PDB file of C-alpha atoms and ligand atoms in Angstrom:
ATOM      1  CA  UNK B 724      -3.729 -19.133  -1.907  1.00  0.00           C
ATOM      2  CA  UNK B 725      -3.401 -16.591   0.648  1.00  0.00           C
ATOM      3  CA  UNK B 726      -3.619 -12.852   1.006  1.00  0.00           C
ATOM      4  CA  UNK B 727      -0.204 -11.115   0.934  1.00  0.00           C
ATOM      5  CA  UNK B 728       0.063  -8.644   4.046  1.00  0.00           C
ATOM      6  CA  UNK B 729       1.437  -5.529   4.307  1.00  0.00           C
ATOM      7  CA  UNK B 730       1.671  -4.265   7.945  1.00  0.00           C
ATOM      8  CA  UNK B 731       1.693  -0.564   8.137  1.00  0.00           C
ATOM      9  CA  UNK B 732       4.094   1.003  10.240  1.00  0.00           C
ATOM     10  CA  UNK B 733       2.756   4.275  10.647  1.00  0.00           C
ATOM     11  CA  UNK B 734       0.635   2.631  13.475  1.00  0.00           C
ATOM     12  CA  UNK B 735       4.035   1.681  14.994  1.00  0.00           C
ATOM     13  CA  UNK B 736       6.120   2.477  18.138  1.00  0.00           C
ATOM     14  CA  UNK B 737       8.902   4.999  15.699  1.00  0.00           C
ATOM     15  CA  UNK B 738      10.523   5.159  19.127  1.00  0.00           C
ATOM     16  CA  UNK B 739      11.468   2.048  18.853  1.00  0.00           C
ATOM     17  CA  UNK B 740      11.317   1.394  15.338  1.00  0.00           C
ATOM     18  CA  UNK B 741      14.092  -0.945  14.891  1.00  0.00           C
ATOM     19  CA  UNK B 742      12.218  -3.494  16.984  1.00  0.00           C
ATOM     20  CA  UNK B 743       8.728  -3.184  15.439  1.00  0.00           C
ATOM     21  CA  UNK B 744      10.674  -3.654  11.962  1.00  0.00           C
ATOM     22  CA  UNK B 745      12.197  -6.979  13.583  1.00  0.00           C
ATOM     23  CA  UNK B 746       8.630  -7.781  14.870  1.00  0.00           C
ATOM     24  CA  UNK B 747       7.411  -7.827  10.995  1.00  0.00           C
ATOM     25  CA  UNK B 748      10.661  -9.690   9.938  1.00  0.00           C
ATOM     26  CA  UNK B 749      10.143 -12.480  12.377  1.00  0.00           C
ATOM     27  CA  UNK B 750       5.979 -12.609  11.209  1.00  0.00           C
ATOM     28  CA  UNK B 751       4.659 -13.903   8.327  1.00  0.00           C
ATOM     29  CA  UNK B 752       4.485 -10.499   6.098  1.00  0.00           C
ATOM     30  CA  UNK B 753       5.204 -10.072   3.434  1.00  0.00           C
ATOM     31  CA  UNK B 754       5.872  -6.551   2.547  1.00  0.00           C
ATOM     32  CA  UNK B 755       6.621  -3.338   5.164  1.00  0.00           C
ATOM     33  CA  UNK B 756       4.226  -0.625   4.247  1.00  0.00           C
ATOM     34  CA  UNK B 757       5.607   2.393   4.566  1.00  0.00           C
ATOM     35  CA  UNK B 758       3.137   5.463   4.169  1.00  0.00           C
ATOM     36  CA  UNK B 759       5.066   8.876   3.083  1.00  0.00           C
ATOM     37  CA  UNK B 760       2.620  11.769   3.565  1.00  0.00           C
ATOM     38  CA  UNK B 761       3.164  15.433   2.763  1.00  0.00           C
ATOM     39  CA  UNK B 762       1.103  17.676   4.727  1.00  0.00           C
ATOM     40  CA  UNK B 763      -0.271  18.747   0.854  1.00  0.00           C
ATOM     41  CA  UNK B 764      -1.866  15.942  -0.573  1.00  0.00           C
ATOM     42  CA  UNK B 765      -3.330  15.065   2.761  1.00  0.00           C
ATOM     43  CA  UNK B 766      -3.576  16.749   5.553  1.00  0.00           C
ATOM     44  CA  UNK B 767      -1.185  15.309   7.602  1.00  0.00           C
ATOM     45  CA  UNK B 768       2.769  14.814   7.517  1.00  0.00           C
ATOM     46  CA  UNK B 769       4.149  11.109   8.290  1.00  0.00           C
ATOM     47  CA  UNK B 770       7.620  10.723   8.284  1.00  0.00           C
ATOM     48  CA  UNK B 771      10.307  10.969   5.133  1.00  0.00           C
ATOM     49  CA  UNK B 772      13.742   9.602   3.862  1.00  0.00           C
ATOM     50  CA  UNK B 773      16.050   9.821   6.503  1.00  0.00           C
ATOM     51  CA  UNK B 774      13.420   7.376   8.120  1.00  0.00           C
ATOM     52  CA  UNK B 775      12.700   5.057   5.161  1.00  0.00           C
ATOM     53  CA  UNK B 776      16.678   4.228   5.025  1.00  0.00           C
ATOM     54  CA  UNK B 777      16.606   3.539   8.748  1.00  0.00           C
ATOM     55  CA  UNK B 778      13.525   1.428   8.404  1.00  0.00           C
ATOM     56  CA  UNK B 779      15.489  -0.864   5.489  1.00  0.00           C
ATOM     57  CA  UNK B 780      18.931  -1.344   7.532  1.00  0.00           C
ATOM     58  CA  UNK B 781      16.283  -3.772   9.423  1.00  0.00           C
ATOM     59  CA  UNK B 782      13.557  -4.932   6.816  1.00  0.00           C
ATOM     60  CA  UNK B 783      14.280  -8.137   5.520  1.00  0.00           C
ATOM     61  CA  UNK B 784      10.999  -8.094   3.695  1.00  0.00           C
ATOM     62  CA  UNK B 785      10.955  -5.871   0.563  1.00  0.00           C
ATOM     63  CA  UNK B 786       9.704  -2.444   1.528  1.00  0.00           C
ATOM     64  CA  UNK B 787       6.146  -1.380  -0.003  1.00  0.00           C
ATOM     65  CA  UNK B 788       6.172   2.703  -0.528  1.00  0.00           C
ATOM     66  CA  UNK B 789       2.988   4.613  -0.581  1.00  0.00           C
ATOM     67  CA  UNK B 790       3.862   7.652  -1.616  1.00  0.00           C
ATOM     68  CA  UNK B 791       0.888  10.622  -0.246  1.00  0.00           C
ATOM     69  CA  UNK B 792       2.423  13.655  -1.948  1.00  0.00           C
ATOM     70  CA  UNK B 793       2.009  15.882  -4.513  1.00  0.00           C
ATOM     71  CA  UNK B 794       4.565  15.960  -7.393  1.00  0.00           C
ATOM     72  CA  UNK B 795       6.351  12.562  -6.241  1.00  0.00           C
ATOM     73  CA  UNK B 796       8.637  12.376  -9.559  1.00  0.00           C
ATOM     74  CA  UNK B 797      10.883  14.354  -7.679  1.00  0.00           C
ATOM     75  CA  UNK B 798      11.525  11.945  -5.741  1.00  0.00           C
ATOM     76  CA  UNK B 799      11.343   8.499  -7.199  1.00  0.00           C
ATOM     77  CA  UNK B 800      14.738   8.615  -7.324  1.00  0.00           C
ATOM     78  CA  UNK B 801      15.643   9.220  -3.577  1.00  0.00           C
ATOM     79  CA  UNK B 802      13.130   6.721  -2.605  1.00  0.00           C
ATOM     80  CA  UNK B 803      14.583   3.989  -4.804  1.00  0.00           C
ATOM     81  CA  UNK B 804      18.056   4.577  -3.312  1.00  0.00           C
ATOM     82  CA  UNK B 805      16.508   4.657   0.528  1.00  0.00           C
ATOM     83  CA  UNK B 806      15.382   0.865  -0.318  1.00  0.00           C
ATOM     84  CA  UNK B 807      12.212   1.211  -1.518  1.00  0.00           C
ATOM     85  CA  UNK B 808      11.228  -2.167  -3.426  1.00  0.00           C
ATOM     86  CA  UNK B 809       7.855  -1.329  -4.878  1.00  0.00           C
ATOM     87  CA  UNK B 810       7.099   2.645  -5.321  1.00  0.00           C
ATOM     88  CA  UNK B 811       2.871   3.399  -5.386  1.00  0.00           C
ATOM     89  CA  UNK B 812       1.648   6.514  -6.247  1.00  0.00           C
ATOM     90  CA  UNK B 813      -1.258   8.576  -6.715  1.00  0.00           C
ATOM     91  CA  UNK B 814      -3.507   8.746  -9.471  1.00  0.00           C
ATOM     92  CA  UNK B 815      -4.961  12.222  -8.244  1.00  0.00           C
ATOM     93  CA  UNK B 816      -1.544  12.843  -7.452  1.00  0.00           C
ATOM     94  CA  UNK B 817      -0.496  12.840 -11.200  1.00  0.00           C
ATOM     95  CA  UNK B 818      -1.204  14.804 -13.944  1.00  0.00           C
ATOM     96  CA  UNK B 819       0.927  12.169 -16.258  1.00  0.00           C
ATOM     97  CA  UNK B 820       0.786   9.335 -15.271  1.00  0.00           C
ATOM     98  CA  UNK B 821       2.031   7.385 -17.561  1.00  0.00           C
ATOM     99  CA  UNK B 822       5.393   9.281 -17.531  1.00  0.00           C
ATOM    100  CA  UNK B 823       5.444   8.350 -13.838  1.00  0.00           C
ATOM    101  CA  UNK B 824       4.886   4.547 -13.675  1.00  0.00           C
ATOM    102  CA  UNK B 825       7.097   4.479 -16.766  1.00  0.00           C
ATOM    103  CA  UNK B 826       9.663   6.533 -14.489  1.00  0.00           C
ATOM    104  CA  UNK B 827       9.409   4.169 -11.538  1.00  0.00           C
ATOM    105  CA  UNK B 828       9.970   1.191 -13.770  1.00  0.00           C
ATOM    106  CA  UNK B 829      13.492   2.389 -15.746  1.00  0.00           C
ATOM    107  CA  UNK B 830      14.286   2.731 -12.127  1.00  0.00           C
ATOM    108  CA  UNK B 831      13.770  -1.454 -11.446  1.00  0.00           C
ATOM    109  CA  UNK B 832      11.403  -1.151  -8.920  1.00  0.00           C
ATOM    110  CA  UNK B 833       8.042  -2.437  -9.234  1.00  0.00           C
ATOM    111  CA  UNK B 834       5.350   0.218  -9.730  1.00  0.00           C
ATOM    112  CA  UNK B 835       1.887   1.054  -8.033  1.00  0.00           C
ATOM    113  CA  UNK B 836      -0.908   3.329  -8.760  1.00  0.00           C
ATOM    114  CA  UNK B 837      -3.416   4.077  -5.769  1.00  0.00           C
ATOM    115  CA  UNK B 838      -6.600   6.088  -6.522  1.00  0.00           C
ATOM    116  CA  UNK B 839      -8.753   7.553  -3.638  1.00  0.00           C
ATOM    117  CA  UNK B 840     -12.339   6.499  -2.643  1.00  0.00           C
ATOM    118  CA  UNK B 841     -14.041   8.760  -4.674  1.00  0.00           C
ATOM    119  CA  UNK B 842     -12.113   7.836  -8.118  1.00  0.00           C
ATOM    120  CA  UNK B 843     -13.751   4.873 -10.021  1.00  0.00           C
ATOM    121  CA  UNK B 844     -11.636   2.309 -10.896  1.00  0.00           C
ATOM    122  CA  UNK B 845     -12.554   2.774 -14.446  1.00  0.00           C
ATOM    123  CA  UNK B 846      -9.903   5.582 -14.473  1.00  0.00           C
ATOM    124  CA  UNK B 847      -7.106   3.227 -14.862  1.00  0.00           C
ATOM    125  CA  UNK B 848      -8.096   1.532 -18.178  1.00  0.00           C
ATOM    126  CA  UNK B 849      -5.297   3.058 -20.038  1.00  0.00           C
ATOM    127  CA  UNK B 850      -2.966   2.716 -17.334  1.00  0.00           C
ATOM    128  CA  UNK B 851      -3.867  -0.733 -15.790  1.00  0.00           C
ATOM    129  CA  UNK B 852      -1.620  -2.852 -18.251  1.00  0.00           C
ATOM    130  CA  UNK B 853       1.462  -0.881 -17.067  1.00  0.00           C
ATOM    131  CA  UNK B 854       1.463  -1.407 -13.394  1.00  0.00           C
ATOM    132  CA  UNK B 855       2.458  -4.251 -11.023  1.00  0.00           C
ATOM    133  CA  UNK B 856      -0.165  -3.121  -8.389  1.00  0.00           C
ATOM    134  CA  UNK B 857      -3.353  -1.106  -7.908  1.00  0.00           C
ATOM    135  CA  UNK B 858      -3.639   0.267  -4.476  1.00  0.00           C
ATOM    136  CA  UNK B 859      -7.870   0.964  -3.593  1.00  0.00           C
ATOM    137  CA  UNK B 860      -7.280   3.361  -0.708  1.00  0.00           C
ATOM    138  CA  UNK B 861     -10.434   1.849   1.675  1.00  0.00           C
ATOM    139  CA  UNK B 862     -10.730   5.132   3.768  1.00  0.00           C
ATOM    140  CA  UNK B 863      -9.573   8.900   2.986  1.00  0.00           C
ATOM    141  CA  UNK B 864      -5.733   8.438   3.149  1.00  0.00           C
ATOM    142  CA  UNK B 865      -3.764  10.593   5.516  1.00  0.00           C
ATOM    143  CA  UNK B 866      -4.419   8.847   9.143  1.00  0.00           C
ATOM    144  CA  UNK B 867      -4.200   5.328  10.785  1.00  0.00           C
ATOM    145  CA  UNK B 868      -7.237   3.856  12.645  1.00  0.00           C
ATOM    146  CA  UNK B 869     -10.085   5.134  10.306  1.00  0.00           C
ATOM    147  CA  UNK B 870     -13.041   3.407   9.256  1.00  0.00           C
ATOM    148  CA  UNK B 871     -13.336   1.163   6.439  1.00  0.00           C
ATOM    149  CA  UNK B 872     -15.850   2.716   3.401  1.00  0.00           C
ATOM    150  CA  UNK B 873     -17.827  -0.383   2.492  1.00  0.00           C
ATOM    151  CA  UNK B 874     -18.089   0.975  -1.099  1.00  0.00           C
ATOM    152  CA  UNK B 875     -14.465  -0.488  -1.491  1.00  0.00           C
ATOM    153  CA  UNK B 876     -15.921  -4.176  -2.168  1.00  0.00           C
ATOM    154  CA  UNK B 877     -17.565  -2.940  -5.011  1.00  0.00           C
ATOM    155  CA  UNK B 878     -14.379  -1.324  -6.561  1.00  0.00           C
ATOM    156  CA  UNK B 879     -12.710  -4.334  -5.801  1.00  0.00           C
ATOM    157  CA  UNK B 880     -15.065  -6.093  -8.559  1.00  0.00           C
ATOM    158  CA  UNK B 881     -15.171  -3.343 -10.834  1.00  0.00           C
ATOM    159  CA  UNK B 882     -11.062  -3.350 -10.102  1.00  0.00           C
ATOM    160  CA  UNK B 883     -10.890  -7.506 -11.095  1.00  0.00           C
ATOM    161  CA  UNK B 884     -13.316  -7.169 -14.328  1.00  0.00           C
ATOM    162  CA  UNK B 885     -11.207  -4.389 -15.804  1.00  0.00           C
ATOM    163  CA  UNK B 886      -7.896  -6.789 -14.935  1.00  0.00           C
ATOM    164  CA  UNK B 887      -9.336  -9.635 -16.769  1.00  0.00           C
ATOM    165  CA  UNK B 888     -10.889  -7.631 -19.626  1.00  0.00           C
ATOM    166  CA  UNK B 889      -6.956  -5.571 -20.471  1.00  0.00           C
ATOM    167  CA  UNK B 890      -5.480  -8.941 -19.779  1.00  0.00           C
ATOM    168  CA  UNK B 891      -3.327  -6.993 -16.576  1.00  0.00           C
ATOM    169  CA  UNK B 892      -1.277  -8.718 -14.393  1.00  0.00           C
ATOM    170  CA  UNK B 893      -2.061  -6.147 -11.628  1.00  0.00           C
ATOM    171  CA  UNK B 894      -2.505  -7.314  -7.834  1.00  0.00           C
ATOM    172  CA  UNK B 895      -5.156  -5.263  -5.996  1.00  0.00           C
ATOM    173  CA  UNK B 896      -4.027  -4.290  -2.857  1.00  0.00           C
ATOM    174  CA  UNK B 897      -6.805  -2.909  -0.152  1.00  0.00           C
ATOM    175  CA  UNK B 898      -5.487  -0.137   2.246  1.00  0.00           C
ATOM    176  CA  UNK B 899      -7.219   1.265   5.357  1.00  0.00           C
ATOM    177  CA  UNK B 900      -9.563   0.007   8.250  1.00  0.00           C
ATOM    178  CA  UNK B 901      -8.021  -3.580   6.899  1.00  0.00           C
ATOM    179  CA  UNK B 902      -9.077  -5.996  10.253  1.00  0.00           C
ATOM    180  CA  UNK B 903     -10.329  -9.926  10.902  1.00  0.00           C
ATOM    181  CA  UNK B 904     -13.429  -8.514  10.182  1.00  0.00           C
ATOM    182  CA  UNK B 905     -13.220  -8.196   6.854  1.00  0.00           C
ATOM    183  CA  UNK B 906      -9.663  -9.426   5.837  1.00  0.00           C
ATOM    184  CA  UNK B 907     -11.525 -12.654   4.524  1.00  0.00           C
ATOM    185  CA  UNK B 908     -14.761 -10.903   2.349  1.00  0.00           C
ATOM    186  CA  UNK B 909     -11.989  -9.124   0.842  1.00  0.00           C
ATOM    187  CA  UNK B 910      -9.817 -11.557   0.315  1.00  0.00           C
ATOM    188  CA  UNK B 911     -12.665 -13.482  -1.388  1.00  0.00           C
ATOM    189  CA  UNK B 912     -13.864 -10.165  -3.387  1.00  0.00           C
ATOM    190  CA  UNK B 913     -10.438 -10.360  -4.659  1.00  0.00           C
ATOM    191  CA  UNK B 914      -8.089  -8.385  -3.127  1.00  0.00           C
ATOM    192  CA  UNK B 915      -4.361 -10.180  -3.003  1.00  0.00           C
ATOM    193  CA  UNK B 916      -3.038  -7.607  -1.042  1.00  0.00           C
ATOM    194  CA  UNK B 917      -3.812  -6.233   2.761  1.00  0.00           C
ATOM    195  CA  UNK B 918      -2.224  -3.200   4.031  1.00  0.00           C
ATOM    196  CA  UNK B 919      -2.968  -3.279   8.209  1.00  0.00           C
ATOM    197  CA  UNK B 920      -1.491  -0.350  10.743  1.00  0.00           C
ATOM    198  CA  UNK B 921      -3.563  -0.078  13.788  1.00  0.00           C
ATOM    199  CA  UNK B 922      -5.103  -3.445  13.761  1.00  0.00           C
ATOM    200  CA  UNK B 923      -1.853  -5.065  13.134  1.00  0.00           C
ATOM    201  CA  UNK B 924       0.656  -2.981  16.315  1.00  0.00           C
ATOM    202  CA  UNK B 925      -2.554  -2.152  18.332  1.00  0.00           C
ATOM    203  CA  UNK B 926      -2.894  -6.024  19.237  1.00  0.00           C
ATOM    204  CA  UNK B 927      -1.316  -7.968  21.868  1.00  0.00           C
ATOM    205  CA  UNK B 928       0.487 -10.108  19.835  1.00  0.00           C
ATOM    206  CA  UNK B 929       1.310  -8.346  16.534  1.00  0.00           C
ATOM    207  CA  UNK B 930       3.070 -11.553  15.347  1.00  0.00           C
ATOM    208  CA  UNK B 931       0.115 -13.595  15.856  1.00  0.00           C
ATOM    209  CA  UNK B 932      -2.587 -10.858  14.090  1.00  0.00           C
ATOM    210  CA  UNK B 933      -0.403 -10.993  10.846  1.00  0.00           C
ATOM    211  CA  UNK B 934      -0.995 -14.887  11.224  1.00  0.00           C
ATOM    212  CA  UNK B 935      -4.572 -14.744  12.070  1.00  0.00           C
ATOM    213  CA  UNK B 936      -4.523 -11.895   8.748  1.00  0.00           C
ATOM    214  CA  UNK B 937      -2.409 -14.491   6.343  1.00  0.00           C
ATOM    215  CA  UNK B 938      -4.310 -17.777   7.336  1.00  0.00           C
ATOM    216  CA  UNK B 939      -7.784 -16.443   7.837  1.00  0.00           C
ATOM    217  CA  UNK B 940      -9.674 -18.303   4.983  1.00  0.00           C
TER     218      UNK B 940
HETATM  219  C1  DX5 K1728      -3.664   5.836   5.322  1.00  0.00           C
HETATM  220  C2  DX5 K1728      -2.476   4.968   5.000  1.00  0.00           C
HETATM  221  C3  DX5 K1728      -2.635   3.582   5.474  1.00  0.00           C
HETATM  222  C4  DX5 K1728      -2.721   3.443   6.971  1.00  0.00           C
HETATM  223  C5  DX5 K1728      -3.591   2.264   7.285  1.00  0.00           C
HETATM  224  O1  DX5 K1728      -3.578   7.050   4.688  1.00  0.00           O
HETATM  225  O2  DX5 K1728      -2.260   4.902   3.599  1.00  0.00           O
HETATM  226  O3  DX5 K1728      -1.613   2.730   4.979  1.00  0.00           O
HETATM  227  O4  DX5 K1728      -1.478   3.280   7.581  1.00  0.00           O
HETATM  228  O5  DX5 K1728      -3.846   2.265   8.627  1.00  0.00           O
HETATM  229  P1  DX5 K1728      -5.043   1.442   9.271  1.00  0.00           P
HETATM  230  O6  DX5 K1728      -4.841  -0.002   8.926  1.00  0.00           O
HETATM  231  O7  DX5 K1728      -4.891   1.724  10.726  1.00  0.00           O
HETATM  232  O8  DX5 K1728      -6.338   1.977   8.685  1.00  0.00           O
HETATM  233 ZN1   ZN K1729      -0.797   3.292   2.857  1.00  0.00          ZN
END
């Protein structure tokens, strides 16, 4: 078994977008991460719809949305029809929850819950059962090219005990300062998922760092 990667293209060229979308179609990844931020739930604004469509006229690997915004039911909708595959959303983000996962399933795509450094893991014991995928944000969300909060191993554990002990079928997916450094101790903590922006379209060889990030163990 391998790690499923998720190259993040908010670290890529959007000037020439089409191309860097091509670049992760002709690698080994398996999903396009595409990070949606608001300029309210973090400080900083990504990119939106209009962008997300243009991205999937290319993608021929399912698209991966990580929605950073504050009242994203309004939009599950929009982001469904602009070719989003799975839809992840906050957990801070979301005053009910379970309304929104429940929303993001009736509309057949598969449905993520991310929670923020600072929120234990333990948070999603009601919710864990319901979702295809719990996102551990590994650094504050809203930039590329942070540093990776160590802390995250630990949630990873926590993360896999409360997975076996409700019987989930979650995957836990690991997002921010994801590198070669440490794609392998949390592959083997027990992560199945790893999101990578800068580390990924910063390299000389993208294609070959999504290799290296796939076949490291
Ligand atoms: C951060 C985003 C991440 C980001 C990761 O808020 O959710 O997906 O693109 O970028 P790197 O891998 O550069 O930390
Ligand atoms: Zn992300």
């Amino acid at each position: 078994m391998n790690p499923l990667i998720a190259p993040s293209i908010l670290a890529a060229d959007f000037a020439n977008l089409q191309k860097e979308v091509e670049m992760i179609n002709d690698s080994v990844a398996d999903y396009i991460h595409v990070d949606i931020m608001d300029g309210v739930f973090v400080p900083n604004i990504s990119f939106g719809l209009p962008v997300v469509e243009a991205v999937n006229r290319h993608a021929k690997k399912p698209l991966d949305v990580h929605l950073m915004i504050v009242e994203p039911d309004k939009y599950l909708e929009a982001f469904h029809k602009a070719g989003a595959s799975q839809i992840t959303v906050h957990l801070e983000a979301c005053p009910h929850l379970h309304r929104t996962i429940q929303a993001i399933k009736a509309l057949d795509c598969k449905a993520g819950v991310a929670v923020n450094p600072h929120t234990p893991v333990r948070h999603l014991q009601d919710i864990i059962r319901e979702v295809d995928t719990v996102l551990i944000m590994s650094v504050n969300p809203g930039f590329g090219g942070q540093e990776f909060i160590e802390n995250t191993y630990k949630k990873i554990q926590a993360l896999g005990e409360l997975i076996v002990e409700t019987g989930s079928h979650a995957k836990i997916e690991i997002d921010g300062g994801v590198s070669i450094g440490n794609a392998k101790k949390l592959f083997e903590a027990g992560a199945n998922v790893l999101v990578a922006g800068n580390f990924v379209f910063s390299s000389e060889n993208p294609i070959e760092t999504i290799n290296n990030l796939k076949f490291i163990v």
